[in-house]
Structure formats: C-alpha cells, structure tokens
Short mmCIF file of C-alpha atoms and ligand atoms in Angstrom, two decimals:
data_model
loop_
_atom_site.label_atom_id
_atom_site.label_comp_id
_atom_site.label_asym_id
_atom_site.label_seq_id
_atom_site.Cartn_x
_atom_site.Cartn_y
_atom_site.Cartn_z
CA MET A 1 -81.38 59.53 -33.88
CA ASN A 2 -78.40 57.07 -35.04
CA ALA A 3 -75.23 59.15 -33.82
CA ILE A 4 -72.84 57.98 -31.18
CA PRO A 5 -72.59 60.31 -28.78
CA THR A 6 -68.98 61.46 -27.53
CA ASP A 7 -69.81 60.57 -23.62
CA LEU A 8 -70.08 56.71 -24.08
CA GLU A 9 -69.51 56.57 -20.61
CA GLY A 10 -72.04 58.85 -19.48
CA GLU A 11 -74.77 57.68 -21.80
CA ILE A 12 -74.19 54.12 -20.61
CA VAL A 13 -74.61 55.12 -17.28
CA ARG A 14 -77.99 57.06 -17.97
CA LEU A 15 -79.50 54.24 -19.80
CA LYS A 16 -78.62 51.60 -17.31
CA LYS A 17 -80.88 53.48 -14.96
CA ALA A 18 -83.05 54.82 -17.40
CA ARG A 19 -83.94 50.85 -18.72
CA ASN A 20 -83.47 49.57 -15.11
CA ALA A 21 -80.64 47.47 -16.62
CA VAL A 22 -78.08 45.49 -14.60
CA LEU A 23 -74.83 45.62 -16.17
CA LEU A 24 -73.00 42.12 -15.89
CA ALA A 25 -69.45 41.83 -17.24
CA HIS A 26 -67.11 38.89 -16.94
CA PHE A 27 -63.42 39.38 -15.84
CA TYR A 28 -62.36 38.91 -19.62
CA GLN A 29 -64.17 42.13 -21.02
CA GLU A 30 -62.18 45.40 -21.73
CA SER A 31 -61.25 47.04 -18.48
CA GLU A 32 -63.62 50.45 -19.84
CA ILE A 33 -66.74 47.50 -19.66
CA GLN A 34 -65.41 46.31 -16.56
CA ASP A 35 -65.31 49.53 -14.77
CA LEU A 36 -68.98 50.54 -15.98
CA ALA A 37 -70.58 47.46 -15.00
CA ASP A 38 -72.32 46.56 -11.73
CA PHE A 39 -71.00 43.32 -11.14
CA VAL A 40 -67.78 41.71 -12.43
CA GLU A 41 -67.31 38.28 -11.90
CA ASP A 42 -66.55 34.86 -13.00
CA SER A 43 -68.79 32.19 -14.99
CA LEU A 44 -70.53 30.96 -11.81
CA GLY A 45 -70.68 34.46 -9.85
CA LEU A 46 -72.63 36.00 -12.76
CA ALA A 47 -74.65 32.99 -13.15
CA ARG A 48 -75.58 33.70 -9.98
CA LYS A 49 -75.85 37.43 -10.33
CA ALA A 50 -78.26 36.94 -13.29
CA GLN A 51 -80.61 34.46 -11.43
CA ALA A 52 -80.92 36.95 -8.26
CA THR A 53 -81.42 40.26 -10.14
CA GLN A 54 -84.39 42.57 -9.81
CA ALA A 55 -83.60 44.44 -12.94
CA ASP A 56 -85.80 44.49 -15.94
CA VAL A 57 -82.99 43.87 -18.13
CA ILE A 58 -80.02 42.14 -18.02
CA VAL A 59 -77.08 43.24 -20.61
CA PHE A 60 -74.48 40.66 -20.38
CA ALA A 61 -71.04 41.90 -21.29
CA GLY A 62 -69.83 38.31 -21.83
CA VAL A 63 -69.88 35.60 -24.55
CA HIS A 64 -72.91 34.29 -25.73
CA PHE A 65 -73.30 31.14 -23.61
CA MET A 66 -73.08 33.15 -20.51
CA ALA A 67 -76.05 35.51 -21.79
CA GLU A 68 -78.03 32.47 -22.67
CA THR A 69 -77.49 31.23 -19.25
CA ALA A 70 -78.69 34.34 -17.61
CA LYS A 71 -81.93 33.47 -19.91
CA ILE A 72 -82.21 30.20 -18.73
CA LEU A 73 -82.02 30.94 -15.04
CA ASN A 74 -84.10 34.27 -15.20
CA PRO A 75 -86.62 34.02 -18.25
CA SER A 76 -88.94 36.50 -17.10
CA LYS A 77 -85.76 39.27 -18.11
CA LYS A 78 -85.05 40.73 -21.16
CA VAL A 79 -81.47 39.72 -22.02
CA VAL A 80 -79.19 41.63 -24.30
CA ILE A 81 -75.85 41.02 -25.45
CA PRO A 82 -73.59 43.81 -27.00
CA ASP A 83 -72.45 41.57 -30.02
CA LEU A 84 -74.45 38.35 -30.84
CA GLU A 85 -71.66 37.22 -32.67
CA ALA A 86 -69.53 36.92 -29.34
CA GLY A 87 -69.03 33.24 -29.23
CA CYS A 88 -66.85 30.43 -27.63
CA SER A 89 -64.70 27.84 -29.08
CA LEU A 90 -65.64 25.38 -26.54
CA ALA A 91 -69.05 25.96 -27.16
CA ASP A 92 -68.47 25.70 -30.89
CA SER A 93 -66.66 22.75 -30.49
CA CYS A 94 -69.79 20.33 -29.16
CA PRO A 95 -72.31 20.41 -32.10
CA PRO A 96 -75.81 18.98 -30.45
CA GLU A 97 -76.18 16.22 -33.38
CA ALA A 98 -72.54 14.84 -32.91
CA PHE A 99 -72.99 15.07 -28.97
CA SER A 100 -76.22 13.36 -28.97
CA ARG A 101 -74.80 10.52 -31.10
CA PHE A 102 -71.99 10.26 -28.78
CA LYS A 103 -74.20 10.34 -25.59
CA ALA A 104 -76.38 7.59 -27.35
CA GLN A 105 -73.25 5.43 -27.34
CA HIS A 106 -72.65 5.52 -23.62
CA PRO A 107 -76.12 5.29 -22.04
CA ASP A 108 -75.03 4.42 -18.58
CA HIS A 109 -73.08 7.44 -18.29
CA LEU A 110 -73.89 10.98 -16.63
CA VAL A 111 -73.00 13.97 -18.37
CA ILE A 112 -71.07 16.83 -16.56
CA SER A 113 -71.09 19.73 -19.09
CA TYR A 114 -68.89 22.76 -18.37
CA ILE A 115 -70.93 25.90 -18.57
CA ASN A 116 -68.99 26.83 -21.61
CA CYS A 117 -71.72 25.25 -24.24
CA THR A 118 -74.70 26.11 -25.62
CA ALA A 119 -78.31 25.61 -24.24
CA ALA A 120 -79.21 22.72 -26.24
CA ILE A 121 -75.85 20.91 -24.85
CA LYS A 122 -76.95 22.06 -21.36
CA ALA A 123 -80.43 20.48 -22.09
CA MET A 124 -78.61 16.98 -23.00
CA SER A 125 -77.21 17.02 -19.53
CA ASP A 126 -77.33 15.67 -16.38
CA ILE A 127 -75.24 18.60 -14.23
CA ILE A 128 -73.23 21.68 -15.54
CA CYS A 129 -70.23 22.75 -13.51
CA THR A 130 -67.89 25.75 -14.32
CA SER A 131 -64.11 25.84 -13.26
CA SER A 132 -64.89 26.98 -9.93
CA ASN A 133 -67.18 24.35 -8.91
CA ALA A 134 -66.03 21.26 -11.08
CA GLU A 135 -63.62 19.85 -8.61
CA LYS A 136 -66.48 19.77 -5.74
CA ILE A 137 -68.99 18.51 -8.32
CA VAL A 138 -67.09 15.29 -9.79
CA ALA A 139 -65.84 14.52 -6.12
CA GLN A 140 -69.48 14.05 -4.79
CA LEU A 141 -70.29 11.52 -7.57
CA PRO A 142 -69.84 7.77 -6.43
CA ARG A 143 -66.44 6.61 -8.05
CA ASP A 144 -68.01 3.57 -9.72
CA GLN A 145 -70.52 6.14 -11.78
CA PRO A 146 -69.50 6.51 -15.51
CA ILE A 147 -69.20 9.92 -16.45
CA ILE A 148 -68.88 11.77 -19.69
CA PHE A 149 -67.13 15.17 -19.33
CA ALA A 150 -67.91 17.84 -22.08
CA PRO A 151 -66.32 19.95 -23.97
CA ASP A 152 -63.50 21.12 -22.41
CA LYS A 153 -60.82 18.05 -22.51
CA ASN A 154 -58.01 20.28 -20.61
CA LEU A 155 -60.51 20.77 -17.83
CA GLY A 156 -61.62 17.07 -17.77
CA ALA A 157 -58.09 16.03 -17.79
CA TYR A 158 -57.21 18.25 -15.20
CA LEU A 159 -59.99 16.64 -13.08
CA VAL A 160 -59.22 13.32 -14.15
CA LYS A 161 -55.86 13.57 -12.66
CA LYS A 162 -56.33 15.72 -9.59
CA LEU A 163 -59.42 13.37 -8.16
CA ASN A 164 -57.66 10.28 -9.88
CA ARG A 165 -60.98 8.84 -11.64
CA PRO A 166 -61.73 8.36 -15.06
CA MET A 167 -63.98 10.10 -17.26
CA LEU A 168 -64.95 9.84 -21.08
CA LEU A 169 -63.77 13.41 -22.66
CA TRP A 170 -65.05 15.21 -25.24
CA ASN A 171 -62.21 16.76 -27.55
CA GLY A 172 -63.42 20.22 -27.31
CA THR A 173 -60.74 23.39 -26.22
CA CYS A 174 -60.45 26.90 -25.41
CA ILE A 175 -58.54 28.81 -28.15
CA VAL A 176 -57.25 31.18 -25.96
CA HIS A 177 -55.98 28.93 -23.13
CA GLU A 178 -54.43 25.93 -25.54
CA ILE A 179 -52.07 28.89 -27.30
CA PHE A 180 -50.12 29.45 -24.36
CA SER A 181 -46.50 28.99 -24.67
CA GLU A 182 -44.87 26.35 -22.20
CA LYS A 183 -41.52 27.43 -23.22
CA LYS A 184 -42.03 31.06 -22.72
CA ILE A 185 -43.42 30.42 -19.69
CA VAL A 186 -40.47 28.46 -18.43
CA GLN A 187 -38.20 31.19 -19.55
CA LEU A 188 -40.31 34.00 -17.63
CA LYS A 189 -39.79 31.91 -14.58
CA VAL A 190 -36.24 31.89 -15.05
CA GLN A 191 -36.23 35.93 -15.38
CA HIS A 192 -38.52 36.13 -12.58
CA PRO A 193 -37.61 33.58 -9.43
CA GLN A 194 -39.74 35.24 -7.08
CA ALA A 195 -42.82 34.66 -9.27
CA LYS A 196 -45.51 31.99 -8.72
CA VAL A 197 -46.92 31.10 -11.62
CA ILE A 198 -50.88 30.67 -11.73
CA ALA A 199 -53.01 29.21 -14.40
CA HIS A 200 -56.64 28.67 -15.52
CA PRO A 201 -57.47 24.90 -15.63
CA GLU A 202 -58.58 25.18 -19.26
CA CYS A 203 -54.79 25.27 -20.11
CA GLU A 204 -53.03 22.21 -21.39
CA ALA A 205 -51.64 19.81 -18.94
CA ARG A 206 -47.80 20.69 -20.12
CA VAL A 207 -48.47 24.30 -19.20
CA LEU A 208 -50.28 23.21 -15.85
CA GLN A 209 -47.43 21.35 -14.88
CA HIS A 210 -45.45 24.51 -14.24
CA ALA A 211 -48.14 26.12 -12.03
CA ASP A 212 -48.08 26.94 -8.75
CA PHE A 213 -51.53 27.37 -8.35
CA ILE A 214 -54.38 26.56 -10.69
CA GLY A 215 -57.94 28.11 -10.64
CA SER A 216 -60.98 29.77 -11.95
CA THR A 217 -60.66 33.57 -12.96
CA SER A 218 -62.06 34.15 -9.23
CA LYS A 219 -59.89 31.93 -7.34
CA LEU A 220 -56.72 33.09 -9.21
CA LEU A 221 -57.79 36.82 -8.38
CA GLN A 222 -58.16 36.00 -4.76
CA PHE A 223 -54.86 34.02 -4.63
CA VAL A 224 -53.04 37.00 -5.88
CA GLN A 225 -54.51 38.99 -2.98
CA GLN A 226 -53.96 36.31 -0.35
CA ASP A 227 -50.61 34.95 -1.57
CA PRO A 228 -47.48 36.79 -0.25
CA ALA A 229 -45.53 36.40 -3.53
CA PRO A 230 -44.35 39.57 -4.89
CA GLU A 231 -44.92 39.08 -8.42
CA PHE A 232 -47.53 36.32 -10.30
CA ILE A 233 -47.04 35.11 -13.99
CA VAL A 234 -50.58 35.04 -14.88
CA VAL A 235 -51.77 32.08 -17.17
CA THR A 236 -55.05 32.83 -18.85
CA GLU A 237 -57.06 35.70 -20.61
CA ALA A 238 -55.37 39.26 -20.00
CA GLY A 239 -58.49 40.85 -19.23
CA ILE A 240 -58.25 39.48 -15.69
CA LEU A 241 -55.24 41.68 -15.12
CA HIS A 242 -57.47 44.72 -15.04
CA GLN A 243 -58.94 43.49 -11.55
CA MET A 244 -56.00 42.00 -10.01
CA SER A 245 -54.02 45.07 -10.68
CA LYS A 246 -57.21 47.15 -8.75
CA GLN A 247 -57.27 44.71 -6.23
CA SER A 248 -53.25 44.09 -5.58
CA PRO A 249 -51.90 47.11 -6.95
CA GLU A 250 -48.69 46.54 -5.06
CA LYS A 251 -48.07 42.96 -6.60
CA LYS A 252 -46.18 42.89 -10.07
CA LEU A 253 -48.31 40.89 -12.82
CA ILE A 254 -46.87 39.38 -15.69
CA PRO A 255 -49.18 38.01 -18.54
CA ALA A 256 -48.38 34.95 -19.90
CA PRO A 257 -47.71 35.16 -23.78
CA PRO A 258 -49.39 32.73 -26.15
CA ASP A 259 -47.14 30.88 -29.05
CA GLY A 260 -46.19 33.68 -31.76
CA ASN A 261 -45.12 37.31 -31.22
CA CYS A 262 -48.01 38.77 -28.93
CA ALA A 263 -47.04 39.62 -25.58
CA CYS A 264 -50.45 38.78 -23.96
CA ASN A 265 -53.21 36.43 -24.56
CA GLU A 266 -56.67 37.90 -25.57
CA CYS A 267 -60.08 36.27 -26.39
CA PRO A 268 -61.29 37.54 -29.54
CA HIS A 269 -64.68 36.64 -28.78
CA MET A 270 -65.07 38.49 -25.69
CA LYS A 271 -63.11 41.28 -27.23
CA ARG A 272 -66.06 42.08 -29.80
CA ASN A 273 -67.81 43.77 -27.28
CA THR A 274 -67.14 47.64 -27.20
CA LEU A 275 -68.00 50.40 -25.24
CA GLU A 276 -70.10 51.57 -28.62
CA LYS A 277 -71.80 48.27 -28.92
CA LEU A 278 -72.68 48.18 -25.04
CA TYR A 279 -74.23 51.73 -25.80
CA LEU A 280 -76.12 50.64 -28.71
CA CYS A 281 -77.44 47.71 -26.99
CA LEU A 282 -78.83 49.68 -23.84
CA ARG A 283 -80.23 52.20 -26.38
CA ASP A 284 -82.11 49.91 -28.50
CA LEU A 285 -82.44 46.89 -26.23
CA GLN A 286 -81.02 44.32 -28.85
CA PRO A 287 -79.59 42.04 -29.67
CA GLU A 288 -81.60 40.01 -27.42
CA ILE A 289 -81.26 36.56 -26.31
CA THR A 290 -84.31 34.15 -26.94
CA MET A 291 -84.85 30.31 -26.83
CA PRO A 292 -87.77 27.74 -26.81
CA GLU A 293 -89.36 27.37 -23.58
CA GLU A 294 -88.85 23.67 -23.65
CA GLN A 295 -84.93 23.67 -24.11
CA ARG A 296 -84.85 26.38 -21.41
CA LEU A 297 -86.69 24.32 -18.95
CA ALA A 298 -84.31 21.26 -20.19
CA ALA A 299 -81.49 23.33 -19.72
CA LEU A 300 -82.53 24.64 -16.45
CA LYS A 301 -82.60 21.51 -14.62
CA PRO A 302 -78.57 20.52 -14.77
CA MET A 303 -78.02 24.47 -13.87
CA LEU A 304 -80.21 24.30 -10.53
CA ARG A 305 -78.22 20.68 -9.79
CA MET A 306 -75.23 22.71 -10.14
CA PHE A 307 -76.36 25.16 -7.70
CA GLU A 308 -77.42 22.41 -5.44
CA MET A 309 -73.87 20.56 -5.37
CA THR A 310 -72.08 23.87 -5.47
CA ASP A 311 -73.95 24.70 -1.93
CA GLY A 312 -73.52 21.57 -0.22
CA ASN A 313 -76.57 19.55 -1.19
CA SER A 314 -75.78 15.80 -2.43
CA PHE A 315 -77.08 14.63 -5.44
CA SER A 316 -77.39 10.95 -5.92
CA PRO A 317 -77.61 9.84 -9.79
CA ARG A 318 -79.14 6.57 -9.51
CA PRO A 319 -82.07 5.61 -7.25
CA SER A 320 -80.99 3.64 -3.84
CA PRO A 321 -82.52 0.04 -4.51
CA THR A 322 -83.75 0.10 -1.23
CA THR A 323 -85.91 3.47 -1.89
CA LYS A 324 -89.16 3.38 -2.62
CA PRO A 325 -90.36 6.15 -5.64
P1 13P B 1 -64.32 31.41 -15.32
O1 13P B 1 -64.78 32.92 -15.50
O2 13P B 1 -65.52 30.30 -14.69
O3 13P B 1 -62.87 30.98 -14.52
O4 13P B 1 -64.14 31.01 -17.35
C1 13P B 1 -63.15 31.50 -17.87
C2 13P B 1 -63.43 31.38 -19.08
O5 13P B 1 -62.83 30.74 -20.11
C3 13P B 1 -64.76 32.29 -19.51
O6 13P B 1 -65.26 32.00 -20.69
FE1 SF4 B 2 -64.68 30.70 -24.91
FE2 SF4 B 2 -61.96 30.38 -24.33
FE3 SF4 B 2 -63.17 32.63 -24.84
FE4 SF4 B 2 -63.65 31.97 -22.49
S1 SF4 B 2 -61.63 32.45 -23.24
S2 SF4 B 2 -64.70 32.67 -24.04
S3 SF4 B 2 -63.31 29.81 -23.14
S4 SF4 B 2 -62.92 31.01 -26.02
#
C-alpha cells in the first residue's frame, strides 16, 4: 500500500488522469517535475491557470504562497502541494502582526503587495502584483498617492528607480536573489564578451546595474528566445534554465553564481518538491491547502484588482470629489 512505485513518472501521469487533476509547475521546479506538468509558468501565469481550471484538483508544484493563491482564486477545487513546508523567505519576512502595525502607522498609504506573501498579508493589501505586472500597476496610480510596497525591498527599490516615484518599502528579501555575487558576474561578463546579462528584479541594485535586461521569469525566457545574442548570463534561480534551453537550444546559457562555492543558485524551498512527494500528493490528495473563508475573501479582492489593472482596466484608489456614490 505504501510502496513507492519504480515508474514514478508513469504513476504520476496515471493518477493525474484518474483524479482529474491539473499539475501546475513554476519555472524553478526540478526539470523532471516541469516535464510532467500541464502548465509551467511564472507566478502570474500560474495564478491565471489556477483561476481558470475546470479540473477537480489543482496540484501545485511550487511554494506555499502560490498554492494558497490558487485556493484564494478557485475555492471549490481541492488544492494540494507536494511539500507543505515549501515556503518562501519573502513571505516569511512579512509577519501579519508586524505588518498590521506598520500599516496602521501609515493610514493614508495604499498597500501594494508582491504576490510572494501569505494570504494574511494579501488580505491586508489593496492591490497584489507580480514581477510581470508590478511596473504597469504602480505606473497606473496617481503620483501623489502614497504607497507601501511589501514585502520585497529589492523589487520595490527597482520600481522606485524605474518609475521615479517614492514608495515606503517593507524590508524583505528573497534569500536566493540577494546572494548573487556581483564580482563573479562581472568576471563572467569579461570572460563572455558576447553574453547579455539578464536578471530578475528580486536581485539587489548592485547586481541589477550590470543587467542588459531585467524581468520576471517569463519575460527572461521570452528575452532569450527573441534577442539575437548567442550567450546569456542568467541571474535568477537556476530552474529556469530548463525551459530556456528547451526553447532556445542554440543559445549558450550561463547560470550566475552566488557568493560561496556553488556554481549556480537554487531555491531550497522550491526544491523541497520531489517526484516522490508529487506522486504521494496525487495518490493521497494531501497535504491540502485550506484557509478561513473570511480571509480568503479579503485576499481575493486585491488579487482581482491585480487582474483588472494588468488587463487594462484602470483603478481609482480615492473617490473623485465630484463623483456621487
Ligand atoms: P516570477 O515567476 O513571477 O518571476 O517570480 C519569481 C519567484 O521568485 C517566484 O518565487
Ligand atoms: Fe521565495 Fe526567492 Fe524561493 Fe521565489 S526564489 S520562492 S522569492 S525564496
């Protein structure tokens, strides 16, 4: 009953069908998980797929906040994750009680939270964003609107600089993106003069200053496909290289190294999910993601606002003085 089959891949495919499950995987998952997934996308793409799916079960091969987001968006589905402990340093860096006190100190501020946060933080936010749409969302807000941006101070600082508007930043970071070695990236640039440096905006400013292109995982993938350069130094979690090399086999991809001795940089949370845990999760339909309905509804509101603002509908944070309710 509890034996692990030798043909894990075959069993996962069989169970996916038997359970009428959709397998959603983030680009940072192990390559064998990506290859079994129905959709491999960035945070925004996965949220959209979770919202739209007709499947009975959503198996989320990603981290906890992503699976939680799927439940917020599609509550009638059973949402399971291979490892419940697959967390995120950004989500951990923003405890709800401390954030609630911070928010109360700035009552005139609009709260924009990066999707890499817990449902409790989403529930306290006005708008959610991902790295794919953050710039578009912040740019739509009136310039005199004070904003709290949480929890990623690096993405926040990138937006402040790019859009030339101040925001109050929560002091959170991604443990993966903050440890890239600037020195080693500069050395790689010298060794590979034809290479373009592409980086995720969760990286620190001292690393981003060397980038030819900055974007979310999906935008980095697209850039490699469309740009004529033959080589790319990729400054994000190394899992993305799997799809990059599948889509652009003729390009040379060089993972940027972190400080220390490792050649590439992996997210320990994302990598908690394994084929074996994925099999068990499909077999037993657990661990399951649940949350109080009141919290889900509060977290849903800023998520829906994100979709509206991403898809071109404007958002007015304050009622205009001339508008009747
Ligand atoms: P995106 O996939 O939205 O670029 O986010 C990267 C990330 O760190 C997910 O945890
Ligand atoms: Fe969180 Fe960073 Fe891992 Fe993404 S890569 S899940 S932001 S710790």
